[in-house]
């Protein structure tokens, strides 16, 4: 449990940046993923062996926080890397629809981060 707290602190900076720049849908999505991963890990371990409840809780907590930390960093890595391309009109994505890209990047001139190290 202590390790999950330390791990969660690793994402505190990027979580604050997400709140500052109103990435509300990202926060909602990642909170939902956090609950889903934690629940699936916990239930799968408990179904395997009920006597592992405390260990299951700890593993589920660390696993779900790990997913959150990685998700925040992957998102902001992608966002920071693609923001200049969007500004030039050169960002085309097969995975992300144009409408979603417009919502993500429009009116974000005050987002001045150029690297993950900036947060």
Short mmCIF file of N, CA, C and O in Angstrom, two decimals:
data_model
loop_
_atom_site.label_atom_id
_atom_site.label_comp_id
_atom_site.label_asym_id
_atom_site.label_seq_id
_atom_site.Cartn_x
_atom_site.Cartn_y
_atom_site.Cartn_z
N UNK A 1 0.84 -1.19 0.00
CA UNK A 1 0.00 0.00 0.00
C UNK A 1 0.89 1.25 0.00
O UNK A 1 0.60 2.21 -0.69
N UNK A 2 1.96 1.21 0.79
CA UNK A 2 2.88 2.35 0.82
C UNK A 2 3.50 2.58 -0.56
O UNK A 2 3.66 3.72 -1.00
N UNK A 3 3.86 1.48 -1.24
CA UNK A 3 4.43 1.60 -2.58
C UNK A 3 3.44 2.24 -3.54
O UNK A 3 3.81 3.05 -4.38
N UNK A 4 2.14 1.90 -3.42
CA UNK A 4 1.14 2.50 -4.30
C UNK A 4 1.01 4.00 -4.04
O UNK A 4 0.77 4.77 -4.97
N UNK A 5 1.20 4.43 -2.79
CA UNK A 5 1.18 5.86 -2.48
C UNK A 5 2.35 6.58 -3.13
O UNK A 5 2.20 7.66 -3.70
N UNK A 6 3.52 5.98 -3.05
CA UNK A 6 4.71 6.56 -3.68
C UNK A 6 4.53 6.61 -5.19
O UNK A 6 4.84 7.61 -5.84
N UNK A 7 4.00 5.55 -5.75
CA UNK A 7 3.76 5.48 -7.19
C UNK A 7 2.75 6.55 -7.63
O UNK A 7 2.92 7.20 -8.67
N UNK A 8 1.72 6.74 -6.81
CA UNK A 8 0.70 7.74 -7.15
C UNK A 8 1.29 9.15 -7.13
O UNK A 8 0.88 10.02 -7.91
N UNK A 9 2.24 9.40 -6.24
CA UNK A 9 2.89 10.70 -6.20
C UNK A 9 3.67 10.99 -7.49
O UNK A 9 3.87 12.15 -7.84
N UNK A 10 4.07 9.94 -8.19
CA UNK A 10 4.77 10.12 -9.46
C UNK A 10 3.87 10.75 -10.52
O UNK A 10 4.37 11.36 -11.48
N UNK A 11 2.57 10.60 -10.38
CA UNK A 11 1.66 11.17 -11.36
C UNK A 11 1.01 12.46 -10.86
O UNK A 11 0.18 13.05 -11.56
N UNK A 12 1.39 12.93 -9.69
CA UNK A 12 0.74 14.13 -9.12
C UNK A 12 0.95 15.35 -10.00
O UNK A 12 0.00 16.12 -10.22
N UNK A 13 2.15 15.54 -10.52
CA UNK A 13 2.42 16.72 -11.35
C UNK A 13 1.58 16.74 -12.61
O UNK A 13 0.97 17.75 -12.94
N UNK A 14 1.55 15.62 -13.32
CA UNK A 14 0.78 15.60 -14.57
C UNK A 14 -0.72 15.63 -14.29
O UNK A 14 -1.48 16.15 -15.09
N UNK A 15 -1.15 15.08 -13.16
CA UNK A 15 -2.56 15.17 -12.79
C UNK A 15 -2.96 16.62 -12.52
O UNK A 15 -4.06 17.05 -12.90
N UNK A 16 -2.07 17.37 -11.90
CA UNK A 16 -2.34 18.79 -11.66
C UNK A 16 -2.37 19.58 -12.97
O UNK A 16 -3.20 20.48 -13.14
N UNK A 17 -1.48 19.24 -13.89
CA UNK A 17 -1.50 19.88 -15.20
C UNK A 17 -2.81 19.57 -15.92
O UNK A 17 -3.42 20.44 -16.54
N UNK A 18 -3.26 18.34 -15.81
CA UNK A 18 -4.53 17.95 -16.44
C UNK A 18 -5.69 18.75 -15.85
O UNK A 18 -6.58 19.20 -16.58
N UNK A 19 -5.69 18.96 -14.54
CA UNK A 19 -6.74 19.76 -13.92
C UNK A 19 -6.62 21.23 -14.31
O UNK A 19 -7.62 21.88 -14.59
N UNK A 20 -5.41 21.74 -14.34
CA UNK A 20 -5.19 23.14 -14.67
C UNK A 20 -5.69 23.48 -16.06
O UNK A 20 -6.29 24.54 -16.26
N UNK A 21 -5.49 22.59 -17.01
CA UNK A 21 -5.89 22.84 -18.38
C UNK A 21 -7.23 22.17 -18.75
O UNK A 21 -7.54 22.00 -19.92
N UNK A 22 -7.98 21.80 -17.74
CA UNK A 22 -9.36 21.31 -17.90
C UNK A 22 -9.49 20.08 -18.78
O UNK A 22 -10.40 19.99 -19.62
N UNK A 23 -8.63 19.12 -18.59
CA UNK A 23 -8.77 17.83 -19.26
C UNK A 23 -9.71 16.97 -18.40
O UNK A 23 -9.32 15.94 -17.85
N UNK A 24 -10.95 17.40 -18.30
CA UNK A 24 -11.93 16.76 -17.42
C UNK A 24 -12.27 15.36 -17.90
O UNK A 24 -12.33 14.42 -17.10
N UNK A 25 -12.46 15.20 -19.18
CA UNK A 25 -12.80 13.88 -19.72
C UNK A 25 -11.67 12.88 -19.52
O UNK A 25 -11.91 11.70 -19.28
N UNK A 26 -10.44 13.36 -19.60
CA UNK A 26 -9.28 12.50 -19.33
C UNK A 26 -9.33 12.02 -17.89
O UNK A 26 -9.14 10.84 -17.60
N UNK A 27 -9.58 12.93 -16.97
CA UNK A 27 -9.65 12.58 -15.54
C UNK A 27 -10.77 11.57 -15.29
O UNK A 27 -10.57 10.59 -14.57
N UNK A 28 -11.93 11.80 -15.86
CA UNK A 28 -13.07 10.89 -15.68
C UNK A 28 -12.73 9.52 -16.25
O UNK A 28 -12.98 8.48 -15.62
N UNK A 29 -12.14 9.49 -17.45
CA UNK A 29 -11.77 8.23 -18.08
C UNK A 29 -10.75 7.48 -17.24
O UNK A 29 -10.90 6.28 -16.98
N UNK A 30 -9.70 8.17 -16.78
CA UNK A 30 -8.66 7.50 -16.01
C UNK A 30 -9.16 7.06 -14.64
O UNK A 30 -8.73 6.01 -14.14
N UNK A 31 -10.06 7.82 -14.03
CA UNK A 31 -10.65 7.37 -12.76
C UNK A 31 -11.47 6.10 -12.96
O UNK A 31 -11.45 5.18 -12.14
N UNK A 32 -12.19 6.04 -14.07
CA UNK A 32 -12.97 4.84 -14.38
C UNK A 32 -12.06 3.64 -14.65
O UNK A 32 -12.33 2.53 -14.18
N UNK A 33 -10.98 3.87 -15.39
CA UNK A 33 -10.02 2.79 -15.65
C UNK A 33 -9.38 2.33 -14.35
O UNK A 33 -9.19 1.12 -14.13
N UNK A 34 -9.07 3.26 -13.47
CA UNK A 34 -8.48 2.94 -12.17
C UNK A 34 -9.39 1.99 -11.39
O UNK A 34 -8.94 0.95 -10.88
N UNK A 35 -10.67 2.32 -11.31
CA UNK A 35 -11.62 1.48 -10.58
C UNK A 35 -11.78 0.12 -11.26
O UNK A 35 -11.81 -0.92 -10.59
N UNK A 36 -11.85 0.12 -12.59
CA UNK A 36 -12.02 -1.13 -13.32
C UNK A 36 -10.82 -2.07 -13.13
O UNK A 36 -11.00 -3.25 -12.81
N UNK A 37 -9.62 -1.55 -13.29
CA UNK A 37 -8.41 -2.37 -13.15
C UNK A 37 -8.28 -2.88 -11.71
O UNK A 37 -8.00 -4.06 -11.48
N UNK A 38 -8.51 -2.00 -10.75
CA UNK A 38 -8.40 -2.40 -9.35
C UNK A 38 -9.40 -3.50 -9.02
O UNK A 38 -9.07 -4.50 -8.38
N UNK A 39 -10.63 -3.35 -9.48
CA UNK A 39 -11.67 -4.34 -9.22
C UNK A 39 -11.36 -5.67 -9.89
O UNK A 39 -11.50 -6.73 -9.27
N UNK A 40 -10.96 -5.61 -11.16
CA UNK A 40 -10.67 -6.86 -11.88
C UNK A 40 -9.50 -7.60 -11.25
O UNK A 40 -9.55 -8.83 -11.11
N UNK A 41 -8.45 -6.89 -10.88
CA UNK A 41 -7.31 -7.55 -10.23
C UNK A 41 -7.71 -8.15 -8.89
O UNK A 41 -7.38 -9.29 -8.59
N UNK A 42 -8.42 -7.38 -8.09
CA UNK A 42 -8.83 -7.85 -6.77
C UNK A 42 -9.72 -9.09 -6.87
O UNK A 42 -9.48 -10.10 -6.22
N UNK A 43 -10.73 -9.02 -7.71
CA UNK A 43 -11.68 -10.13 -7.85
C UNK A 43 -10.99 -11.37 -8.42
O UNK A 43 -11.23 -12.48 -7.94
N UNK A 44 -10.12 -11.18 -9.39
CA UNK A 44 -9.46 -12.35 -9.98
C UNK A 44 -8.56 -13.05 -8.97
O UNK A 44 -8.48 -14.28 -8.95
N UNK A 45 -7.90 -12.31 -8.11
CA UNK A 45 -7.06 -12.95 -7.09
C UNK A 45 -7.92 -13.60 -6.01
O UNK A 45 -7.63 -14.72 -5.56
N UNK A 46 -8.99 -12.95 -5.61
CA UNK A 46 -9.88 -13.51 -4.58
C UNK A 46 -10.57 -14.78 -5.08
O UNK A 46 -10.74 -15.74 -4.32
N UNK A 47 -10.96 -14.81 -6.32
CA UNK A 47 -11.58 -16.01 -6.88
C UNK A 47 -10.58 -17.16 -6.88
O UNK A 47 -10.93 -18.30 -6.62
N UNK A 48 -9.33 -16.85 -7.15
CA UNK A 48 -8.29 -17.86 -7.15
C UNK A 48 -8.06 -18.42 -5.74
O UNK A 48 -7.99 -19.63 -5.55
N UNK A 49 -7.95 -17.53 -4.74
CA UNK A 49 -7.69 -17.98 -3.36
C UNK A 49 -8.19 -16.91 -2.40
O UNK A 49 -7.62 -15.83 -2.31
N UNK A 50 -9.24 -17.24 -1.65
CA UNK A 50 -9.85 -16.27 -0.74
C UNK A 50 -8.94 -15.85 0.41
O UNK A 50 -9.11 -14.78 0.99
N UNK A 51 -7.98 -16.66 0.74
CA UNK A 51 -7.10 -16.32 1.86
C UNK A 51 -6.09 -15.22 1.50
O UNK A 51 -5.38 -14.73 2.36
N UNK A 52 -6.04 -14.84 0.25
CA UNK A 52 -5.10 -13.81 -0.20
C UNK A 52 -5.73 -12.42 -0.27
O UNK A 52 -5.28 -11.58 -1.05
N UNK A 53 -6.73 -12.16 0.54
CA UNK A 53 -7.47 -10.90 0.45
C UNK A 53 -6.58 -9.68 0.64
O UNK A 53 -6.67 -8.71 -0.12
N UNK A 54 -5.73 -9.70 1.65
CA UNK A 54 -4.87 -8.54 1.89
C UNK A 54 -3.86 -8.35 0.78
O UNK A 54 -3.63 -7.22 0.31
N UNK A 55 -3.28 -9.43 0.33
CA UNK A 55 -2.34 -9.35 -0.79
C UNK A 55 -3.06 -8.92 -2.06
O UNK A 55 -2.54 -8.12 -2.84
N UNK A 56 -4.28 -9.42 -2.25
CA UNK A 56 -5.06 -9.05 -3.43
C UNK A 56 -5.34 -7.55 -3.44
O UNK A 56 -5.24 -6.90 -4.49
N UNK A 57 -5.67 -7.00 -2.28
CA UNK A 57 -5.92 -5.56 -2.20
C UNK A 57 -4.67 -4.78 -2.58
O UNK A 57 -4.73 -3.83 -3.36
N UNK A 58 -3.53 -5.19 -2.05
CA UNK A 58 -2.28 -4.49 -2.32
C UNK A 58 -1.88 -4.58 -3.79
O UNK A 58 -1.50 -3.59 -4.41
N UNK A 59 -1.98 -5.77 -4.35
CA UNK A 59 -1.64 -5.97 -5.76
C UNK A 59 -2.57 -5.16 -6.65
O UNK A 59 -2.14 -4.51 -7.61
N UNK A 60 -3.86 -5.18 -6.33
CA UNK A 60 -4.83 -4.43 -7.12
C UNK A 60 -4.56 -2.93 -7.04
O UNK A 60 -4.66 -2.21 -8.04
N UNK A 61 -4.21 -2.45 -5.86
CA UNK A 61 -3.92 -1.03 -5.68
C UNK A 61 -2.68 -0.62 -6.47
O UNK A 61 -2.70 0.37 -7.19
N UNK A 62 -1.61 -1.37 -6.35
CA UNK A 62 -0.37 -1.05 -7.07
C UNK A 62 -0.60 -1.16 -8.58
O UNK A 62 -0.16 -0.30 -9.35
N UNK A 63 -1.28 -2.21 -9.02
CA UNK A 63 -1.54 -2.38 -10.45
C UNK A 63 -2.36 -1.26 -11.04
O UNK A 63 -2.04 -0.74 -12.13
N UNK A 64 -3.42 -0.87 -10.35
CA UNK A 64 -4.28 0.19 -10.88
C UNK A 64 -3.59 1.54 -10.87
O UNK A 64 -3.73 2.33 -11.81
N UNK A 65 -2.82 1.82 -9.84
CA UNK A 65 -2.07 3.08 -9.80
C UNK A 65 -1.00 3.09 -10.89
O UNK A 65 -0.75 4.12 -11.53
N UNK A 66 -0.36 1.94 -11.12
CA UNK A 66 0.61 1.84 -12.20
C UNK A 66 0.01 2.17 -13.55
O UNK A 66 0.61 2.89 -14.36
N UNK A 67 -1.19 1.68 -13.79
CA UNK A 67 -1.90 1.97 -15.05
C UNK A 67 -2.19 3.46 -15.15
O UNK A 67 -2.02 4.06 -16.23
N UNK A 68 -2.59 4.09 -14.06
CA UNK A 68 -2.91 5.52 -14.07
C UNK A 68 -1.65 6.35 -14.37
O UNK A 68 -1.68 7.26 -15.20
N UNK A 69 -0.57 6.04 -13.69
CA UNK A 69 0.68 6.79 -13.89
C UNK A 69 1.14 6.68 -15.34
O UNK A 69 1.43 7.68 -15.99
N UNK A 70 1.16 5.47 -15.85
CA UNK A 70 1.57 5.26 -17.24
C UNK A 70 0.63 5.98 -18.21
O UNK A 70 1.08 6.61 -19.17
N UNK A 71 -0.67 5.92 -17.94
CA UNK A 71 -1.65 6.56 -18.83
C UNK A 71 -1.47 8.07 -18.88
O UNK A 71 -1.53 8.66 -19.96
N UNK A 72 -1.29 8.70 -17.73
CA UNK A 72 -1.07 10.15 -17.71
C UNK A 72 0.17 10.52 -18.52
O UNK A 72 0.13 11.43 -19.35
N UNK A 73 1.26 9.82 -18.30
CA UNK A 73 2.50 10.16 -19.00
C UNK A 73 2.41 9.87 -20.49
O UNK A 73 2.91 10.66 -21.31
N UNK A 74 1.77 8.79 -20.87
CA UNK A 74 1.59 8.48 -22.30
C UNK A 74 0.73 9.55 -22.97
O UNK A 74 1.04 10.03 -24.06
N UNK A 75 -0.38 9.94 -22.29
CA UNK A 75 -1.24 10.96 -22.88
C UNK A 75 -0.48 12.26 -23.08
O UNK A 75 -0.52 12.85 -24.16
N UNK A 76 0.20 12.75 -22.05
CA UNK A 76 0.89 14.03 -22.18
C UNK A 76 2.09 13.96 -23.10
O UNK A 76 2.41 14.94 -23.78
N UNK A 77 2.74 12.82 -23.19
CA UNK A 77 3.80 12.65 -24.18
C UNK A 77 3.21 12.81 -25.58
O UNK A 77 3.75 13.55 -26.42
N UNK A 78 2.09 12.13 -25.83
CA UNK A 78 1.42 12.23 -27.13
C UNK A 78 0.95 13.66 -27.39
O UNK A 78 1.14 14.20 -28.48
N UNK A 79 0.35 14.28 -26.39
CA UNK A 79 -0.22 15.62 -26.55
C UNK A 79 0.89 16.65 -26.84
O UNK A 79 0.76 17.45 -27.77
N UNK A 80 1.95 16.62 -26.06
CA UNK A 80 3.04 17.59 -26.24
C UNK A 80 3.73 17.38 -27.59
O UNK A 80 4.09 18.35 -28.27
N UNK A 81 3.88 16.13 -27.98
CA UNK A 81 4.52 15.83 -29.27
C UNK A 81 3.67 16.26 -30.47
O UNK A 81 4.20 16.69 -31.50
N UNK A 82 2.34 16.18 -30.34
CA UNK A 82 1.46 16.46 -31.47
C UNK A 82 0.91 17.87 -31.51
O UNK A 82 0.37 18.28 -32.54
N UNK A 83 1.02 18.63 -30.44
CA UNK A 83 0.48 20.00 -30.43
C UNK A 83 1.11 20.88 -31.51
O UNK A 83 0.39 21.59 -32.22
N UNK A 84 2.43 20.88 -31.69
CA UNK A 84 3.00 21.69 -32.77
C UNK A 84 2.53 21.25 -34.16
O UNK A 84 2.33 22.09 -35.04
N UNK A 85 2.34 19.97 -34.35
CA UNK A 85 1.84 19.48 -35.64
C UNK A 85 0.43 19.97 -35.90
O UNK A 85 0.09 20.34 -37.03
N UNK A 86 -0.40 20.00 -34.86
CA UNK A 86 -1.77 20.49 -35.01
C UNK A 86 -1.76 21.98 -35.37
O UNK A 86 -2.54 22.42 -36.21
N UNK A 87 -0.89 22.72 -34.72
CA UNK A 87 -0.81 24.16 -34.99
C UNK A 87 -0.43 24.44 -36.44
O UNK A 87 -0.89 25.42 -37.04
N UNK A 88 0.39 23.57 -37.04
CA UNK A 88 0.80 23.73 -38.44
C UNK A 88 -0.23 23.15 -39.41
O UNK A 88 -0.10 23.31 -40.60
N UNK A 89 -1.22 22.44 -38.88
CA UNK A 89 -2.21 21.79 -39.73
C UNK A 89 -1.73 20.48 -40.30
O UNK A 89 -2.31 19.95 -41.25
N UNK A 90 -0.67 19.94 -39.75
CA UNK A 90 -0.06 18.72 -40.28
C UNK A 90 -0.42 17.46 -39.50
O UNK A 90 0.07 16.39 -39.81
N UNK A 91 -1.27 17.60 -38.48
CA UNK A 91 -1.60 16.43 -37.65
C UNK A 91 -2.77 15.67 -38.27
O UNK A 91 -3.88 16.18 -38.36
N UNK A 92 -2.48 14.47 -38.69
CA UNK A 92 -3.51 13.56 -39.22
C UNK A 92 -3.39 12.26 -38.45
O UNK A 92 -2.31 11.73 -38.26
N UNK A 93 -4.51 11.74 -37.99
CA UNK A 93 -4.49 10.52 -37.21
C UNK A 93 -5.54 9.55 -37.73
O UNK A 93 -6.67 9.94 -38.01
N UNK A 94 -5.13 8.30 -37.83
CA UNK A 94 -6.07 7.26 -38.22
C UNK A 94 -6.86 6.77 -37.01
O UNK A 94 -7.96 6.26 -37.17
N UNK A 95 -6.31 6.93 -35.83
CA UNK A 95 -6.95 6.43 -34.61
C UNK A 95 -7.88 7.44 -33.95
O UNK A 95 -8.89 7.07 -33.37
N UNK A 96 -7.52 8.72 -34.03
CA UNK A 96 -8.29 9.76 -33.35
C UNK A 96 -9.04 10.58 -34.41
O UNK A 96 -8.41 11.17 -35.29
N UNK A 97 -10.38 10.64 -34.31
CA UNK A 97 -11.15 11.40 -35.30
C UNK A 97 -10.80 12.90 -35.27
O UNK A 97 -10.40 13.44 -34.24
N UNK A 98 -10.99 13.55 -36.39
CA UNK A 98 -10.68 14.98 -36.54
C UNK A 98 -11.45 15.83 -35.52
O UNK A 98 -10.91 16.78 -34.95
N UNK A 99 -12.68 15.48 -35.25
CA UNK A 99 -13.51 16.22 -34.30
C UNK A 99 -12.91 16.18 -32.89
O UNK A 99 -12.88 17.18 -32.18
N UNK A 100 -12.40 15.03 -32.51
CA UNK A 100 -11.78 14.88 -31.19
C UNK A 100 -10.47 15.67 -31.14
O UNK A 100 -10.18 16.34 -30.13
N UNK A 101 -9.69 15.61 -32.20
CA UNK A 101 -8.45 16.39 -32.25
C UNK A 101 -8.72 17.88 -32.11
O UNK A 101 -8.01 18.58 -31.39
N UNK A 102 -9.76 18.36 -32.78
CA UNK A 102 -10.11 19.77 -32.67
C UNK A 102 -10.46 20.15 -31.24
O UNK A 102 -10.05 21.20 -30.75
N UNK A 103 -11.22 19.30 -30.56
CA UNK A 103 -11.58 19.59 -29.16
C UNK A 103 -10.37 19.56 -28.25
O UNK A 103 -10.29 20.31 -27.29
N UNK A 104 -9.43 18.68 -28.54
CA UNK A 104 -8.24 18.58 -27.69
C UNK A 104 -7.28 19.76 -27.86
O UNK A 104 -6.70 20.22 -26.88
N UNK A 105 -7.13 20.24 -29.08
CA UNK A 105 -6.08 21.20 -29.34
C UNK A 105 -6.56 22.64 -29.53
O UNK A 105 -5.76 23.56 -29.41
N UNK A 106 -7.82 22.87 -29.86
CA UNK A 106 -8.31 24.23 -30.04
C UNK A 106 -8.29 24.99 -28.72
O UNK A 106 -8.55 24.42 -27.65
N UNK A 107 -8.01 26.27 -28.80
CA UNK A 107 -7.99 27.17 -27.64
C UNK A 107 -7.02 26.73 -26.56
O UNK A 107 -7.26 26.93 -25.37
N UNK A 108 -5.93 26.11 -26.94
CA UNK A 108 -4.92 25.67 -25.96
C UNK A 108 -3.61 26.42 -26.17
O UNK A 108 -2.53 25.89 -25.95
N UNK A 109 -3.70 27.69 -26.56
CA UNK A 109 -2.50 28.49 -26.78
C UNK A 109 -1.72 28.72 -25.49
O UNK A 109 -0.51 28.95 -25.52
N UNK A 110 -2.41 28.67 -24.35
CA UNK A 110 -1.74 28.89 -23.07
C UNK A 110 -1.04 27.63 -22.54
O UNK A 110 -0.37 27.68 -21.52
N UNK A 111 -1.17 26.52 -23.23
CA UNK A 111 -0.48 25.28 -22.87
C UNK A 111 0.94 25.38 -23.41
O UNK A 111 1.20 25.14 -24.58
N UNK A 112 1.87 25.75 -22.54
CA UNK A 112 3.23 26.08 -22.98
C UNK A 112 4.24 24.96 -22.78
O UNK A 112 5.42 25.15 -23.05
N UNK A 113 3.81 23.81 -22.33
CA UNK A 113 4.75 22.73 -22.07
C UNK A 113 5.29 22.18 -23.39
O UNK A 113 4.56 21.94 -24.34
N UNK A 114 6.59 21.97 -23.42
CA UNK A 114 7.24 21.41 -24.61
C UNK A 114 7.90 20.07 -24.32
O UNK A 114 8.44 19.43 -25.22
N UNK A 115 7.86 19.66 -23.05
CA UNK A 115 8.47 18.40 -22.63
C UNK A 115 7.78 17.92 -21.37
O UNK A 115 7.21 18.71 -20.62
N UNK A 116 7.86 16.62 -21.11
CA UNK A 116 7.33 16.09 -19.86
C UNK A 116 8.12 16.60 -18.67
O UNK A 116 7.59 16.66 -17.56
N UNK A 117 9.35 16.99 -18.88
CA UNK A 117 10.17 17.52 -17.80
C UNK A 117 9.67 18.89 -17.32
O UNK A 117 9.99 19.31 -16.21
N UNK A 118 8.89 19.58 -18.14
CA UNK A 118 8.38 20.90 -17.76
C UNK A 118 7.36 20.83 -16.62
O UNK A 118 7.18 21.79 -15.90
N UNK A 119 6.69 19.70 -16.51
CA UNK A 119 5.67 19.59 -15.44
C UNK A 119 6.35 19.23 -14.19
O UNK A 119 6.37 19.41 -13.17
#
